[in-house]
Coordinates of C-alpha atoms in Angstrom, one line a residue:
M1 CA 79.6 -4.7 -169.7
K2 CA 82.1 -3.8 -167.2
I3 CA 82.0 -0.3 -165.6
S4 CA 85.0 1.0 -167.7
Q5 CA 83.3 -0.4 -170.9
L6 CA 80.1 1.3 -169.9
L7 CA 81.8 4.7 -169.4
L8 CA 83.6 4.5 -172.6
F9 CA 80.2 3.6 -174.3
V10 CA 78.5 6.5 -172.7
M11 CA 81.3 8.8 -173.6
S12 CA 81.2 7.7 -177.2
F13 CA 77.8 9.1 -177.6
V14 CA 78.8 12.6 -176.3
A15 CA 79.1 15.1 -179.0
T16 CA 82.0 16.9 -177.6
P17 CA 84.0 14.7 -175.4
N18 CA 85.1 16.5 -172.3
I19 CA 87.8 14.9 -170.0
S20 CA 86.8 17.1 -167.1
V21 CA 83.4 15.5 -167.0
A22 CA 84.6 11.9 -167.7
A23 CA 87.5 12.1 -165.4
P24 CA 85.5 11.9 -162.1
L25 CA 83.6 9.0 -163.6
L26 CA 86.7 7.1 -164.7
V27 CA 88.1 7.6 -161.3
F28 CA 84.9 6.2 -159.9
A29 CA 85.2 3.2 -162.1
D30 CA 88.7 2.6 -161.1
Q31 CA 88.1 3.1 -157.4
H32 CA 85.1 0.8 -157.5
S33 CA 87.0 -1.9 -159.5
G34 CA 87.5 -3.6 -156.0
H35 CA 83.8 -4.5 -156.0
K36 CA 82.9 -7.8 -157.6
H37 CA 82.1 -6.4 -161.2
D38 CA 82.8 -9.7 -162.9
A39 CA 79.1 -9.9 -163.9
E40 CA 77.7 -7.7 -166.5
I41 CA 76.7 -4.1 -165.5
H42 CA 73.1 -3.5 -166.5
T43 CA 72.1 -0.3 -168.2
Q44 CA 68.7 -0.4 -166.8
L45 CA 68.0 0.8 -163.3
T46 CA 66.5 -1.8 -161.0
L47 CA 65.0 -1.8 -157.5
N48 CA 66.3 -3.9 -154.5
D49 CA 63.7 -6.6 -154.5
G50 CA 61.0 -4.1 -155.1
K51 CA 62.4 -1.6 -152.6
K52 CA 64.7 1.5 -153.0
W53 CA 68.4 1.1 -152.6
R54 CA 70.0 2.2 -149.4
T55 CA 72.1 5.3 -149.4
D56 CA 74.9 6.7 -147.2
D57 CA 75.4 10.1 -145.8
A58 CA 78.1 11.0 -148.5
L59 CA 75.6 10.2 -151.4
R60 CA 72.6 12.0 -149.8
H61 CA 74.8 15.1 -149.1
A62 CA 76.1 15.2 -152.7
M63 CA 72.8 14.4 -154.3
T64 CA 71.1 17.2 -152.3
N65 CA 73.7 19.7 -153.4
I66 CA 73.1 18.6 -157.0
R67 CA 69.5 18.9 -156.7
I68 CA 69.9 22.5 -155.3
S69 CA 72.1 23.6 -158.2
V70 CA 69.8 22.0 -160.8
T71 CA 66.7 23.6 -159.2
N72 CA 68.4 27.0 -159.1
T73 CA 69.4 26.8 -162.7
L74 CA 65.9 25.7 -163.7
T75 CA 64.5 28.7 -161.7
A76 CA 66.8 31.0 -163.6
I77 CA 65.8 29.5 -166.9
H78 CA 62.1 29.8 -166.4
S79 CA 62.3 33.4 -165.2
D80 CA 64.6 34.3 -168.2
N81 CA 67.4 35.3 -165.8
L82 CA 70.0 32.7 -166.7
K83 CA 73.3 34.1 -167.7
S84 CA 75.5 31.8 -169.9
M85 CA 78.3 31.6 -167.1
Q86 CA 75.6 29.9 -164.9
Y87 CA 75.9 26.8 -167.0
D88 CA 79.5 26.5 -166.1
V89 CA 78.8 27.1 -162.4
L90 CA 76.3 24.3 -162.7
T91 CA 78.5 21.8 -164.2
K92 CA 81.4 22.6 -162.0
S93 CA 79.2 22.2 -159.1
I94 CA 78.0 18.8 -160.2
E95 CA 81.6 17.7 -161.0
K96 CA 82.6 18.7 -157.5
E97 CA 79.8 16.6 -156.0
I98 CA 80.6 13.5 -158.2
A99 CA 84.1 13.8 -157.1
F100 CA 82.9 13.9 -153.5
I101 CA 80.8 10.7 -154.1
V102 CA 83.7 9.0 -155.7
A103 CA 85.9 9.8 -152.6
H104 CA 83.3 9.1 -149.9
C105 CA 80.3 7.0 -151.0
K106 CA 80.2 3.3 -150.0
L107 CA 77.3 1.4 -151.3
D108 CA 76.2 -2.2 -151.7
P109 CA 77.7 -3.4 -155.1
K110 CA 74.2 -3.7 -156.7
A111 CA 73.2 -0.2 -155.5
D112 CA 76.6 0.9 -156.8
E113 CA 75.8 -0.5 -160.2
N114 CA 72.6 1.6 -160.3
L115 CA 74.4 4.7 -159.1
H116 CA 76.8 4.2 -162.0
I117 CA 73.8 4.5 -164.4
I118 CA 72.7 7.7 -162.8
L119 CA 76.2 9.2 -163.0
G120 CA 76.6 8.3 -166.5
R121 CA 73.4 10.2 -167.3
F122 CA 74.8 13.2 -165.6
A123 CA 78.0 13.0 -167.7
I124 CA 76.1 13.1 -170.9
E125 CA 73.8 16.1 -169.8
M126 CA 76.9 17.9 -168.4
D127 CA 78.7 17.6 -171.7
I128 CA 75.6 18.9 -173.5
V129 CA 75.4 21.9 -171.2
K130 CA 79.1 22.6 -171.5
A131 CA 79.2 22.4 -175.2
K132 CA 79.1 25.3 -177.6
R133 CA 75.4 24.8 -178.4
G134 CA 72.3 26.8 -178.4
T135 CA 70.4 27.9 -175.5
Q136 CA 67.6 25.4 -176.1
E137 CA 69.8 22.5 -176.2
K138 CA 71.5 23.6 -172.9
E139 CA 68.1 24.1 -171.3
L140 CA 67.1 20.6 -172.4
G141 CA 70.3 19.4 -170.7
V142 CA 69.4 21.0 -167.5
I143 CA 65.8 19.6 -167.8
N144 CA 67.3 16.1 -168.4
M145 CA 69.4 16.6 -165.2
A146 CA 66.2 17.3 -163.2
E147 CA 64.7 14.1 -164.7
T148 CA 67.8 12.2 -163.8
L149 CA 67.5 13.5 -160.2
N150 CA 63.8 12.5 -160.2
T151 CA 64.8 9.0 -161.3
Y152 CA 67.4 8.8 -158.6
G153 CA 64.6 9.6 -156.0
K154 CA 62.6 6.6 -157.5
Y155 CA 65.5 4.2 -157.0
F156 CA 67.4 5.3 -154.0
D157 CA 66.1 5.7 -150.3
H158 CA 66.9 9.3 -149.7
P159 CA 64.8 10.5 -146.7
G160 CA 63.2 13.8 -147.5
W161 CA 63.9 13.7 -151.2
R162 CA 61.4 15.5 -153.2
A163 CA 60.9 15.3 -157.0
I164 CA 61.6 18.4 -159.0
E165 CA 58.4 19.8 -160.5
F166 CA 59.0 21.8 -163.6
N167 CA 57.4 22.6 -167.0
S168 CA 59.4 22.5 -170.1
H169 CA 60.1 26.0 -171.3

């Protein structure tokens, strides 16, 4: 499956298609089409011969910022202090960081394929958080974002990265 097909596939499962979430990922696919993506793109994350994938400064910067935003939102959820507008702040923050990744991140093509999977998961969860759904569904979307960040840390070499510890509400 080529990256453009993967993104269309991912977006087909999103309950409320949201072009603002998909746009950075579609641009990401376009800009990365220069890579040799003739082979199928895998939907399962893989390690680099048993090791984590190398990262660059741009990716580490953006993922750290996403982690901070998700952690702050989880803290507000667990202390029952989350205001509905904070979900919008979270998704806009993540969209900004994904756009930064698109513009600045330069990874090995195989690492790039794995990053596409991570970003696709964020696209799905951001759409859930942005949709007009109940609070529990939005909270689950944020929890899934935290799990995606933890997965990122298992597959990408990001010095100083710590898993997010949380309990479901």
